[in-house]
mmCIF file with all atom_site columns, N, CA, C and O in Angstrom:
data_model
loop_
_atom_site.group_PDB
_atom_site.id
_atom_site.type_symbol
_atom_site.label_atom_id
_atom_site.label_alt_id
_atom_site.label_comp_id
_atom_site.label_asym_id
_atom_site.label_entity_id
_atom_site.label_seq_id
_atom_site.pdbx_PDB_ins_code
_atom_site.Cartn_x
_atom_site.Cartn_y
_atom_site.Cartn_z
_atom_site.occupancy
_atom_site.B_iso_or_equiv
_atom_site.pdbx_formal_charge
_atom_site.auth_seq_id
_atom_site.auth_comp_id
_atom_site.auth_asym_id
_atom_site.auth_atom_id
_atom_site.pdbx_PDB_model_num
ATOM 1   N N  . MET A 1 1  ? 9.645  12.837  -33.214 1.00 80.00 ? 950  MET A N  1
ATOM 2   C CA . MET A 1 1  ? 9.515  13.135  -31.787 1.00 80.00 ? 950  MET A CA 1
ATOM 3   C C  . MET A 1 1  ? 10.937 13.152  -31.179 1.00 80.00 ? 950  MET A C  1
ATOM 4   O O  . MET A 1 1  ? 11.781 12.286  -31.346 1.00 80.00 ? 950  MET A O  1
ATOM 5   N N  . LYS A 1 2  ? 11.100 14.258  -30.426 1.00 91.00 ? 951  LYS A N  1
ATOM 6   C CA . LYS A 1 2  ? 12.467 14.392  -29.754 1.00 91.00 ? 951  LYS A CA 1
ATOM 7   C C  . LYS A 1 2  ? 12.199 14.013  -28.343 1.00 91.00 ? 951  LYS A C  1
ATOM 8   O O  . LYS A 1 2  ? 11.180 14.198  -27.761 1.00 91.00 ? 951  LYS A O  1
ATOM 9   N N  . ILE A 1 3  ? 13.333 13.530  -27.771 1.00 90.00 ? 952  ILE A N  1
ATOM 10  C CA . ILE A 1 3  ? 13.342 13.056  -26.338 1.00 90.00 ? 952  ILE A CA 1
ATOM 11  C C  . ILE A 1 3  ? 14.524 13.759  -25.703 1.00 90.00 ? 952  ILE A C  1
ATOM 12  O O  . ILE A 1 3  ? 15.673 13.819  -26.300 1.00 90.00 ? 952  ILE A O  1
ATOM 13  N N  . THR A 1 4  ? 14.281 14.256  -24.500 1.00 93.00 ? 953  THR A N  1
ATOM 14  C CA . THR A 1 4  ? 15.458 14.939  -23.802 1.00 93.00 ? 953  THR A CA 1
ATOM 15  C C  . THR A 1 4  ? 16.348 13.880  -23.165 1.00 93.00 ? 953  THR A C  1
ATOM 16  O O  . THR A 1 4  ? 15.899 12.772  -22.951 1.00 93.00 ? 953  THR A O  1
ATOM 17  N N  . LYS A 1 5  ? 17.510 14.369  -22.735 1.00 93.00 ? 954  LYS A N  1
ATOM 18  C CA . LYS A 1 5  ? 18.388 13.460  -22.110 1.00 93.00 ? 954  LYS A CA 1
ATOM 19  C C  . LYS A 1 5  ? 17.838 12.879  -20.809 1.00 93.00 ? 954  LYS A C  1
ATOM 20  O O  . LYS A 1 5  ? 17.888 11.703  -20.512 1.00 93.00 ? 954  LYS A O  1
ATOM 21  N N  . ALA A 1 6  ? 17.171 13.856  -20.051 1.00 94.00 ? 955  ALA A N  1
ATOM 22  C CA . ALA A 1 6  ? 16.538 13.413  -18.785 1.00 94.00 ? 955  ALA A CA 1
ATOM 23  C C  . ALA A 1 6  ? 15.453 12.271  -19.084 1.00 94.00 ? 955  ALA A C  1
ATOM 24  O O  . ALA A 1 6  ? 15.284 11.341  -18.300 1.00 94.00 ? 955  ALA A O  1
ATOM 25  N N  . GLU A 1 7  ? 14.641 12.561  -20.056 1.00 96.00 ? 956  GLU A N  1
ATOM 26  C CA . GLU A 1 7  ? 13.592 11.585  -20.468 1.00 96.00 ? 956  GLU A CA 1
ATOM 27  C C  . GLU A 1 7  ? 14.194 10.278  -20.822 1.00 96.00 ? 956  GLU A C  1
ATOM 28  O O  . GLU A 1 7  ? 13.675 9.151   -20.466 1.00 96.00 ? 956  GLU A O  1
ATOM 29  N N  . LEU A 1 8  ? 15.272 10.281  -21.576 1.00 95.00 ? 957  LEU A N  1
ATOM 30  C CA . LEU A 1 8  ? 15.993 9.013   -21.960 1.00 95.00 ? 957  LEU A CA 1
ATOM 31  C C  . LEU A 1 8  ? 16.483 8.268   -20.830 1.00 95.00 ? 957  LEU A C  1
ATOM 32  O O  . LEU A 1 8  ? 16.359 7.115   -20.699 1.00 95.00 ? 957  LEU A O  1
ATOM 33  N N  . ILE A 1 9  ? 17.128 9.003   -19.842 1.00 95.00 ? 958  ILE A N  1
ATOM 34  C CA . ILE A 1 9  ? 17.662 8.374   -18.724 1.00 95.00 ? 958  ILE A CA 1
ATOM 35  C C  . ILE A 1 9  ? 16.559 7.766   -17.879 1.00 95.00 ? 958  ILE A C  1
ATOM 36  O O  . ILE A 1 9  ? 16.610 6.583   -17.388 1.00 95.00 ? 958  ILE A O  1
ATOM 37  N N  . GLU A 1 10 ? 15.384 8.490   -17.762 1.00 96.00 ? 959  GLU A N  1
ATOM 38  C CA . GLU A 1 10 ? 14.298 7.888   -17.036 1.00 96.00 ? 959  GLU A CA 1
ATOM 39  C C  . GLU A 1 10 ? 13.630 6.661   -17.714 1.00 96.00 ? 959  GLU A C  1
ATOM 40  O O  . GLU A 1 10 ? 13.323 5.653   -17.093 1.00 96.00 ? 959  GLU A O  1
ATOM 41  N N  . GLU A 1 11 ? 13.647 6.714   -19.100 1.00 96.00 ? 960  GLU A N  1
ATOM 42  C CA . GLU A 1 11 ? 13.152 5.497   -19.767 1.00 96.00 ? 960  GLU A CA 1
ATOM 43  C C  . GLU A 1 11 ? 14.079 4.301   -19.638 1.00 96.00 ? 960  GLU A C  1
ATOM 44  O O  . GLU A 1 11 ? 13.597 3.219   -19.455 1.00 96.00 ? 960  GLU A O  1
ATOM 45  N N  . ILE A 1 12 ? 15.348 4.549   -19.698 1.00 96.00 ? 961  ILE A N  1
ATOM 46  C CA . ILE A 1 12 ? 16.300 3.365   -19.484 1.00 96.00 ? 961  ILE A CA 1
ATOM 47  C C  . ILE A 1 12 ? 16.140 2.843   -18.078 1.00 96.00 ? 961  ILE A C  1
ATOM 48  O O  . ILE A 1 12 ? 16.120 1.666   -17.889 1.00 96.00 ? 961  ILE A O  1
ATOM 49  N N  . ASN A 1 13 ? 16.050 3.751   -17.097 1.00 97.00 ? 962  ASN A N  1
ATOM 50  C CA . ASN A 1 13 ? 15.827 3.272   -15.706 1.00 97.00 ? 962  ASN A CA 1
ATOM 51  C C  . ASN A 1 13 ? 14.519 2.412   -15.644 1.00 97.00 ? 962  ASN A C  1
ATOM 52  O O  . ASN A 1 13 ? 14.498 1.367   -14.948 1.00 97.00 ? 962  ASN A O  1
ATOM 53  N N  . ASP A 1 14 ? 13.437 2.892   -16.250 1.00 96.00 ? 963  ASP A N  1
ATOM 54  C CA . ASP A 1 14 ? 12.231 2.208   -16.222 1.00 96.00 ? 963  ASP A CA 1
ATOM 55  C C  . ASP A 1 14 ? 12.372 0.696   -16.983 1.00 96.00 ? 963  ASP A C  1
ATOM 56  O O  . ASP A 1 14 ? 11.923 -0.262  -16.474 1.00 96.00 ? 963  ASP A O  1
ATOM 57  N N  . GLN A 1 15 ? 13.116 0.752   -18.086 1.00 96.00 ? 964  GLN A N  1
ATOM 58  C CA . GLN A 1 15 ? 13.324 -0.541  -18.709 1.00 96.00 ? 964  GLN A CA 1
ATOM 59  C C  . GLN A 1 15 ? 14.215 -1.516  -17.832 1.00 96.00 ? 964  GLN A C  1
ATOM 60  O O  . GLN A 1 15 ? 13.944 -2.701  -17.860 1.00 96.00 ? 964  GLN A O  1
ATOM 61  N N  . LEU A 1 16 ? 15.140 -0.943  -17.162 1.00 96.00 ? 965  LEU A N  1
ATOM 62  C CA . LEU A 1 16 ? 15.984 -1.835  -16.266 1.00 96.00 ? 965  LEU A CA 1
ATOM 63  C C  . LEU A 1 16 ? 15.111 -2.449  -15.171 1.00 96.00 ? 965  LEU A C  1
ATOM 64  O O  . LEU A 1 16 ? 15.208 -3.583  -14.803 1.00 96.00 ? 965  LEU A O  1
ATOM 65  N N  . LYS A 1 17 ? 14.206 -1.548  -14.601 1.00 96.00 ? 966  LYS A N  1
ATOM 66  C CA . LYS A 1 17 ? 13.304 -2.111  -13.561 1.00 96.00 ? 966  LYS A CA 1
ATOM 67  C C  . LYS A 1 17 ? 12.371 -3.113  -14.102 1.00 96.00 ? 966  LYS A C  1
ATOM 68  O O  . LYS A 1 17 ? 12.010 -4.160  -13.473 1.00 96.00 ? 966  LYS A O  1
ATOM 69  N N  . ALA A 1 18 ? 11.947 -2.940  -15.356 1.00 95.00 ? 967  ALA A N  1
ATOM 70  C CA . ALA A 1 18 ? 11.034 -3.959  -16.028 1.00 95.00 ? 967  ALA A CA 1
ATOM 71  C C  . ALA A 1 18 ? 11.759 -5.287  -16.178 1.00 95.00 ? 967  ALA A C  1
ATOM 72  O O  . ALA A 1 18 ? 11.131 -6.371  -16.002 1.00 95.00 ? 967  ALA A O  1
ATOM 73  N N  . ILE A 1 19 ? 13.030 -5.288  -16.538 1.00 93.00 ? 968  ILE A N  1
ATOM 74  C CA . ILE A 1 19 ? 13.818 -6.485  -16.668 1.00 93.00 ? 968  ILE A CA 1
ATOM 75  C C  . ILE A 1 19 ? 13.970 -7.158  -15.307 1.00 93.00 ? 968  ILE A C  1
ATOM 76  O O  . ILE A 1 19 ? 13.813 -8.394  -15.294 1.00 93.00 ? 968  ILE A O  1
ATOM 77  N N  . GLU A 1 20 ? 14.068 -6.453  -14.208 1.00 93.00 ? 969  GLU A N  1
ATOM 78  C CA . GLU A 1 20 ? 14.107 -7.026  -12.879 1.00 93.00 ? 969  GLU A CA 1
ATOM 79  C C  . GLU A 1 20 ? 12.792 -7.751  -12.537 1.00 93.00 ? 969  GLU A C  1
ATOM 80  O O  . GLU A 1 20 ? 12.792 -8.781  -12.062 1.00 93.00 ? 969  GLU A O  1
ATOM 81  N N  . ILE A 1 21 ? 11.724 -7.048  -12.861 1.00 93.00 ? 970  ILE A N  1
ATOM 82  C CA . ILE A 1 21 ? 10.364 -7.645  -12.598 1.00 93.00 ? 970  ILE A CA 1
ATOM 83  C C  . ILE A 1 21 ? 10.190 -8.891  -13.450 1.00 93.00 ? 970  ILE A C  1
ATOM 84  O O  . ILE A 1 21 ? 9.709  -9.974  -12.877 1.00 93.00 ? 970  ILE A O  1
ATOM 85  N N  . ILE A 1 22 ? 10.575 -8.852  -14.726 1.00 91.00 ? 971  ILE A N  1
ATOM 86  C CA . ILE A 1 22 ? 10.354 -10.010 -15.459 1.00 91.00 ? 971  ILE A CA 1
ATOM 87  C C  . ILE A 1 22 ? 11.194 -11.231 -14.950 1.00 91.00 ? 971  ILE A C  1
ATOM 88  O O  . ILE A 1 22 ? 10.730 -12.350 -14.857 1.00 91.00 ? 971  ILE A O  1
ATOM 89  N N  . ALA A 1 23 ? 12.473 -10.898 -14.638 1.00 89.00 ? 972  ALA A N  1
ATOM 90  C CA . ALA A 1 23 ? 13.391 -11.950 -14.066 1.00 89.00 ? 972  ALA A CA 1
ATOM 91  C C  . ALA A 1 23 ? 12.788 -12.507 -12.841 1.00 89.00 ? 972  ALA A C  1
ATOM 92  O O  . ALA A 1 23 ? 12.959 -13.789 -12.551 1.00 89.00 ? 972  ALA A O  1
ATOM 93  N N  . SER A 1 24 ? 12.228 -11.737 -11.906 1.00 90.00 ? 973  SER A N  1
ATOM 94  C CA . SER A 1 24 ? 11.763 -12.169 -10.684 1.00 90.00 ? 973  SER A CA 1
ATOM 95  C C  . SER A 1 24 ? 10.482 -12.941 -10.753 1.00 90.00 ? 973  SER A C  1
ATOM 96  O O  . SER A 1 24 ? 10.149 -13.881 -10.013 1.00 90.00 ? 973  SER A O  1
ATOM 97  N N  . GLU A 1 25 ? 9.636  -12.728 -11.885 1.00 91.00 ? 974  GLU A N  1
ATOM 98  C CA . GLU A 1 25 ? 8.449  -13.458 -12.091 1.00 91.00 ? 974  GLU A CA 1
ATOM 99  C C  . GLU A 1 25 ? 8.605  -14.791 -12.745 1.00 91.00 ? 974  GLU A C  1
ATOM 100 O O  . GLU A 1 25 ? 7.735  -15.699 -12.613 1.00 91.00 ? 974  GLU A O  1
ATOM 101 N N  . MET A 1 26 ? 9.622  -14.943 -13.523 1.00 87.00 ? 975  MET A N  1
ATOM 102 C CA . MET A 1 26 ? 9.887  -16.184 -14.271 1.00 87.00 ? 975  MET A CA 1
ATOM 103 C C  . MET A 1 26 ? 10.514 -17.255 -13.314 1.00 87.00 ? 975  MET A C  1
ATOM 104 O O  . MET A 1 26 ? 11.333 -16.864 -12.570 1.00 87.00 ? 975  MET A O  1
ATOM 105 N N  . ASP A 1 27 ? 10.072 -18.478 -13.483 1.00 85.00 ? 976  ASP A N  1
ATOM 106 C CA . ASP A 1 27 ? 10.692 -19.556 -12.672 1.00 85.00 ? 976  ASP A CA 1
ATOM 107 C C  . ASP A 1 27 ? 12.081 -19.918 -13.182 1.00 85.00 ? 976  ASP A C  1
ATOM 108 O O  . ASP A 1 27 ? 12.996 -20.132 -12.459 1.00 85.00 ? 976  ASP A O  1
ATOM 109 N N  . SER A 1 28 ? 12.211 -19.956 -14.534 1.00 89.00 ? 977  SER A N  1
ATOM 110 C CA . SER A 1 28 ? 13.501 -20.204 -15.104 1.00 89.00 ? 977  SER A CA 1
ATOM 111 C C  . SER A 1 28 ? 13.607 -19.726 -16.529 1.00 89.00 ? 977  SER A C  1
ATOM 112 O O  . SER A 1 28 ? 12.547 -19.469 -17.168 1.00 89.00 ? 977  SER A O  1
ATOM 113 N N  . PHE A 1 29 ? 14.720 -19.612 -17.092 1.00 90.00 ? 978  PHE A N  1
ATOM 114 C CA . PHE A 1 29 ? 14.997 -19.173 -18.458 1.00 90.00 ? 978  PHE A CA 1
ATOM 115 C C  . PHE A 1 29 ? 15.888 -20.242 -19.118 1.00 90.00 ? 978  PHE A C  1
ATOM 116 O O  . PHE A 1 29 ? 16.713 -20.893 -18.455 1.00 90.00 ? 978  PHE A O  1
ATOM 117 N N  . ASP A 1 30 ? 15.699 -20.382 -20.481 1.00 92.00 ? 979  ASP A N  1
ATOM 118 C CA . ASP A 1 30 ? 16.570 -21.172 -21.187 1.00 92.00 ? 979  ASP A CA 1
ATOM 119 C C  . ASP A 1 30 ? 17.902 -20.388 -21.441 1.00 92.00 ? 979  ASP A C  1
ATOM 120 O O  . ASP A 1 30 ? 17.865 -19.243 -21.148 1.00 92.00 ? 979  ASP A O  1
ATOM 121 N N  . LEU A 1 31 ? 18.876 -21.000 -21.950 1.00 94.00 ? 980  LEU A N  1
ATOM 122 C CA . LEU A 1 31 ? 20.230 -20.239 -22.124 1.00 94.00 ? 980  LEU A CA 1
ATOM 123 C C  . LEU A 1 31 ? 20.028 -19.049 -22.999 1.00 94.00 ? 980  LEU A C  1
ATOM 124 O O  . LEU A 1 31 ? 20.554 -18.042 -22.747 1.00 94.00 ? 980  LEU A O  1
ATOM 125 N N  . ASN A 1 32 ? 19.353 -19.210 -24.110 1.00 94.00 ? 981  ASN A N  1
ATOM 126 C CA . ASN A 1 32 ? 19.163 -18.110 -25.070 1.00 94.00 ? 981  ASN A CA 1
ATOM 127 C C  . ASN A 1 32 ? 18.419 -16.879 -24.398 1.00 94.00 ? 981  ASN A C  1
ATOM 128 O O  . ASN A 1 32 ? 18.758 -15.788 -24.633 1.00 94.00 ? 981  ASN A O  1
ATOM 129 N N  . GLN A 1 33 ? 17.415 -17.210 -23.632 1.00 93.00 ? 982  GLN A N  1
ATOM 130 C CA . GLN A 1 33 ? 16.683 -16.195 -22.921 1.00 93.00 ? 982  GLN A CA 1
ATOM 131 C C  . GLN A 1 33 ? 17.513 -15.458 -21.920 1.00 93.00 ? 982  GLN A C  1
ATOM 132 O O  . GLN A 1 33 ? 17.504 -14.240 -21.744 1.00 93.00 ? 982  GLN A O  1
ATOM 133 N N  . SER A 1 34 ? 18.340 -16.224 -21.179 1.00 92.00 ? 983  SER A N  1
ATOM 134 C CA . SER A 1 34 ? 19.221 -15.651 -20.211 1.00 92.00 ? 983  SER A CA 1
ATOM 135 C C  . SER A 1 34 ? 20.213 -14.758 -20.809 1.00 92.00 ? 983  SER A C  1
ATOM 136 O O  . SER A 1 34 ? 20.474 -13.619 -20.414 1.00 92.00 ? 983  SER A O  1
ATOM 137 N N  . ILE A 1 35 ? 20.864 -15.218 -21.868 1.00 94.00 ? 984  ILE A N  1
ATOM 138 C CA . ILE A 1 35 ? 21.879 -14.436 -22.591 1.00 94.00 ? 984  ILE A CA 1
ATOM 139 C C  . ILE A 1 35 ? 21.180 -13.141 -23.181 1.00 94.00 ? 984  ILE A C  1
ATOM 140 O O  . ILE A 1 35 ? 21.773 -12.074 -23.049 1.00 94.00 ? 984  ILE A O  1
ATOM 141 N N  . ALA A 1 36 ? 20.010 -13.282 -23.735 1.00 94.00 ? 985  ALA A N  1
ATOM 142 C CA . ALA A 1 36 ? 19.380 -12.012 -24.238 1.00 94.00 ? 985  ALA A CA 1
ATOM 143 C C  . ALA A 1 36 ? 19.067 -11.049 -23.172 1.00 94.00 ? 985  ALA A C  1
ATOM 144 O O  . ALA A 1 36 ? 19.235 -9.849  -23.406 1.00 94.00 ? 985  ALA A O  1
ATOM 145 N N  . LEU A 1 37 ? 18.574 -11.456 -22.033 1.00 93.00 ? 986  LEU A N  1
ATOM 146 C CA . LEU A 1 37 ? 18.292 -10.553 -20.941 1.00 93.00 ? 986  LEU A CA 1
ATOM 147 C C  . LEU A 1 37 ? 19.576 -9.977  -20.394 1.00 93.00 ? 986  LEU A C  1
ATOM 148 O O  . LEU A 1 37 ? 19.616 -8.715  -20.135 1.00 93.00 ? 986  LEU A O  1
ATOM 149 N N  . PHE A 1 38 ? 20.568 -10.665 -20.183 1.00 93.00 ? 987  PHE A N  1
ATOM 150 C CA . PHE A 1 38 ? 21.869 -10.168 -19.737 1.00 93.00 ? 987  PHE A CA 1
ATOM 151 C C  . PHE A 1 38 ? 22.463 -9.126  -20.693 1.00 93.00 ? 987  PHE A C  1
ATOM 152 O O  . PHE A 1 38 ? 22.981 -8.122  -20.407 1.00 93.00 ? 987  PHE A O  1
ATOM 153 N N  . ASP A 1 39 ? 22.370 -9.470  -22.003 1.00 96.00 ? 988  ASP A N  1
ATOM 154 C CA . ASP A 1 39 ? 22.805 -8.565  -23.122 1.00 96.00 ? 988  ASP A CA 1
ATOM 155 C C  . ASP A 1 39 ? 22.136 -7.270  -23.018 1.00 96.00 ? 988  ASP A C  1
ATOM 156 O O  . ASP A 1 39 ? 22.694 -6.199  -23.120 1.00 96.00 ? 988  ASP A O  1
ATOM 157 N N  . LEU A 1 40 ? 20.743 -7.335  -23.003 1.00 96.00 ? 989  LEU A N  1
ATOM 158 C CA . LEU A 1 40 ? 19.938 -6.153  -22.999 1.00 96.00 ? 989  LEU A CA 1
ATOM 159 C C  . LEU A 1 40 ? 20.216 -5.291  -21.720 1.00 96.00 ? 989  LEU A C  1
ATOM 160 O O  . LEU A 1 40 ? 20.363 -4.097  -21.839 1.00 96.00 ? 989  LEU A O  1
ATOM 161 N N  . GLN A 1 41 ? 20.356 -5.927  -20.574 1.00 95.00 ? 990  GLN A N  1
ATOM 162 C CA . GLN A 1 41 ? 20.614 -5.248  -19.352 1.00 95.00 ? 990  GLN A CA 1
ATOM 163 C C  . GLN A 1 41 ? 21.942 -4.529  -19.472 1.00 95.00 ? 990  GLN A C  1
ATOM 164 O O  . GLN A 1 41 ? 22.070 -3.403  -19.060 1.00 95.00 ? 990  GLN A O  1
ATOM 165 N N  . PHE A 1 42 ? 22.961 -5.233  -20.030 1.00 97.00 ? 991  PHE A N  1
ATOM 166 C CA . PHE A 1 42 ? 24.379 -4.671  -20.108 1.00 97.00 ? 991  PHE A CA 1
ATOM 167 C C  . PHE A 1 42 ? 24.319 -3.471  -21.079 1.00 97.00 ? 991  PHE A C  1
ATOM 168 O O  . PHE A 1 42 ? 24.876 -2.363  -20.709 1.00 97.00 ? 991  PHE A O  1
ATOM 169 N N  . ARG A 1 43 ? 23.629 -3.575  -22.168 1.00 96.00 ? 992  ARG A N  1
ATOM 170 C CA . ARG A 1 43 ? 23.558 -2.377  -23.186 1.00 96.00 ? 992  ARG A CA 1
ATOM 171 C C  . ARG A 1 43 ? 22.887 -1.275  -22.551 1.00 96.00 ? 992  ARG A C  1
ATOM 172 O O  . ARG A 1 43 ? 23.244 -0.145  -22.779 1.00 96.00 ? 992  ARG A O  1
ATOM 173 N N  . LEU A 1 44 ? 21.810 -1.509  -21.839 1.00 96.00 ? 993  LEU A N  1
ATOM 174 C CA . LEU A 1 44 ? 21.063 -0.360  -21.183 1.00 96.00 ? 993  LEU A CA 1
ATOM 175 C C  . LEU A 1 44 ? 21.908 0.295   -20.103 1.00 96.00 ? 993  LEU A C  1
ATOM 176 O O  . LEU A 1 44 ? 21.991 1.555   -20.009 1.00 96.00 ? 993  LEU A O  1
ATOM 177 N N  . LYS A 1 45 ? 22.605 -0.418  -19.373 1.00 96.00 ? 994  LYS A N  1
ATOM 178 C CA . LYS A 1 45 ? 23.490 0.133   -18.358 1.00 96.00 ? 994  LYS A CA 1
ATOM 179 C C  . LYS A 1 45 ? 24.616 0.855   -18.898 1.00 96.00 ? 994  LYS A C  1
ATOM 180 O O  . LYS A 1 45 ? 25.015 1.884   -18.411 1.00 96.00 ? 994  LYS A O  1
ATOM 181 N N  . CYS A 1 46 ? 25.190 0.387   -20.058 1.00 96.00 ? 995  CYS A N  1
ATOM 182 C CA . CYS A 1 46 ? 26.229 1.123   -20.740 1.00 96.00 ? 995  CYS A CA 1
ATOM 183 C C  . CYS A 1 46 ? 25.734 2.422   -21.251 1.00 96.00 ? 995  CYS A C  1
ATOM 184 O O  . CYS A 1 46 ? 26.480 3.474   -21.106 1.00 96.00 ? 995  CYS A O  1
ATOM 185 N N  . LYS A 1 47 ? 24.553 2.461   -21.844 1.00 95.00 ? 996  LYS A N  1
ATOM 186 C CA . LYS A 1 47 ? 23.975 3.658   -22.330 1.00 95.00 ? 996  LYS A CA 1
ATOM 187 C C  . LYS A 1 47 ? 23.691 4.615   -21.192 1.00 95.00 ? 996  LYS A C  1
ATOM 188 O O  . LYS A 1 47 ? 24.001 5.828   -21.298 1.00 95.00 ? 996  LYS A O  1
ATOM 189 N N  . LEU A 1 48 ? 23.169 4.092   -20.086 1.00 95.00 ? 997  LEU A N  1
ATOM 190 C CA . LEU A 1 48 ? 22.855 4.920   -18.880 1.00 95.00 ? 997  LEU A CA 1
ATOM 191 C C  . LEU A 1 48 ? 24.187 5.554   -18.412 1.00 95.00 ? 997  LEU A C  1
ATOM 192 O O  . LEU A 1 48 ? 24.204 6.768   -18.069 1.00 95.00 ? 997  LEU A O  1
ATOM 193 N N  . TYR A 1 49 ? 25.240 4.801   -18.276 1.00 95.00 ? 998  TYR A N  1
ATOM 194 C CA . TYR A 1 49 ? 26.530 5.292   -17.851 1.00 95.00 ? 998  TYR A CA 1
ATOM 195 C C  . TYR A 1 49 ? 27.049 6.341   -18.844 1.00 95.00 ? 998  TYR A C  1
ATOM 196 O O  . TYR A 1 49 ? 27.531 7.407   -18.286 1.00 95.00 ? 998  TYR A O  1
ATOM 197 N N  . GLU A 1 50 ? 26.887 6.113   -20.017 1.00 94.00 ? 999  GLU A N  1
ATOM 198 C CA . GLU A 1 50 ? 27.300 7.133   -21.040 1.00 94.00 ? 999  GLU A CA 1
ATOM 199 C C  . GLU A 1 50 ? 26.610 8.488   -20.880 1.00 94.00 ? 999  GLU A C  1
ATOM 200 O O  . GLU A 1 50 ? 27.186 9.554   -20.901 1.00 94.00 ? 999  GLU A O  1
ATOM 201 N N  . LEU A 1 51 ? 25.280 8.370   -20.577 1.00 93.00 ? 1000 LEU A N  1
ATOM 202 C CA . LEU A 1 51 ? 24.434 9.565   -20.473 1.00 93.00 ? 1000 LEU A CA 1
ATOM 203 C C  . LEU A 1 51 ? 24.702 10.281  -19.188 1.00 93.00 ? 1000 LEU A C  1
ATOM 204 O O  . LEU A 1 51 ? 24.631 11.504  -19.188 1.00 93.00 ? 1000 LEU A O  1
ATOM 205 N N  . THR A 1 52 ? 24.933 9.533   -18.100 1.00 93.00 ? 1001 THR A N  1
ATOM 206 C CA . THR A 1 52 ? 25.077 10.184  -16.875 1.00 93.00 ? 1001 THR A CA 1
ATOM 207 C C  . THR A 1 52 ? 26.503 10.600  -16.460 1.00 93.00 ? 1001 THR A C  1
ATOM 208 O O  . THR A 1 52 ? 26.731 11.360  -15.573 1.00 93.00 ? 1001 THR A O  1
ATOM 209 N N  . ASN A 1 53 ? 27.481 10.175  -17.223 1.00 92.00 ? 1002 ASN A N  1
ATOM 210 C CA . ASN A 1 53 ? 28.911 10.472  -16.906 1.00 92.00 ? 1002 ASN A CA 1
ATOM 211 C C  . ASN A 1 53 ? 29.625 11.208  -18.020 1.00 92.00 ? 1002 ASN A C  1
ATOM 212 O O  . ASN A 1 53 ? 30.828 11.447  -17.952 1.00 92.00 ? 1002 ASN A O  1
ATOM 213 N N  . ARG A 1 54 ? 28.876 11.584  -18.995 1.00 77.00 ? 1003 ARG A N  1
ATOM 214 C CA . ARG A 1 54 ? 29.498 12.347  -20.140 1.00 77.00 ? 1003 ARG A CA 1
ATOM 215 C C  . ARG A 1 54 ? 29.937 13.728  -19.678 1.00 77.00 ? 1003 ARG A C  1
ATOM 216 O O  . ARG A 1 54 ? 29.237 14.446  -18.877 1.00 77.00 ? 1003 ARG A O  1
ATOM 217 N N  . GLY A 1 55 ? 31.129 14.094  -20.003 1.00 58.00 ? 1004 GLY A N  1
ATOM 218 C CA . GLY A 1 55 ? 31.661 15.411  -19.571 1.00 58.00 ? 1004 GLY A CA 1
ATOM 219 C C  . GLY A 1 55 ? 32.345 15.479  -18.223 1.00 58.00 ? 1004 GLY A C  1
ATOM 220 O O  . GLY A 1 55 ? 32.691 16.492  -17.781 1.00 58.00 ? 1004 GLY A O  1
ATOM 221 N N  . GLU A 1 56 ? 32.607 14.320  -17.607 1.00 56.00 ? 1005 GLU A N  1
ATOM 222 C CA . GLU A 1 56 ? 33.207 14.301  -16.332 1.00 56.00 ? 1005 GLU A CA 1
ATOM 223 C C  . GLU A 1 56 ? 34.724 14.203  -16.465 1.00 56.00 ? 1005 GLU A C  1
ATOM 224 O O  . GLU A 1 56 ? 35.204 13.709  -17.401 1.00 56.00 ? 1005 GLU A O  1
#
């Protein structure tokens, strides 16, 4: 299955929105959960930046 750049960007944005929803619904996180969410969010944002700013 191939995915286009635009589809990948859309998927990453959807995942970032999902992280926001999860974070807003949870009362609290333990340290490991917090670190995992921040790490995932950072990696997704880095990939999104790479995809949207390549060639500038």
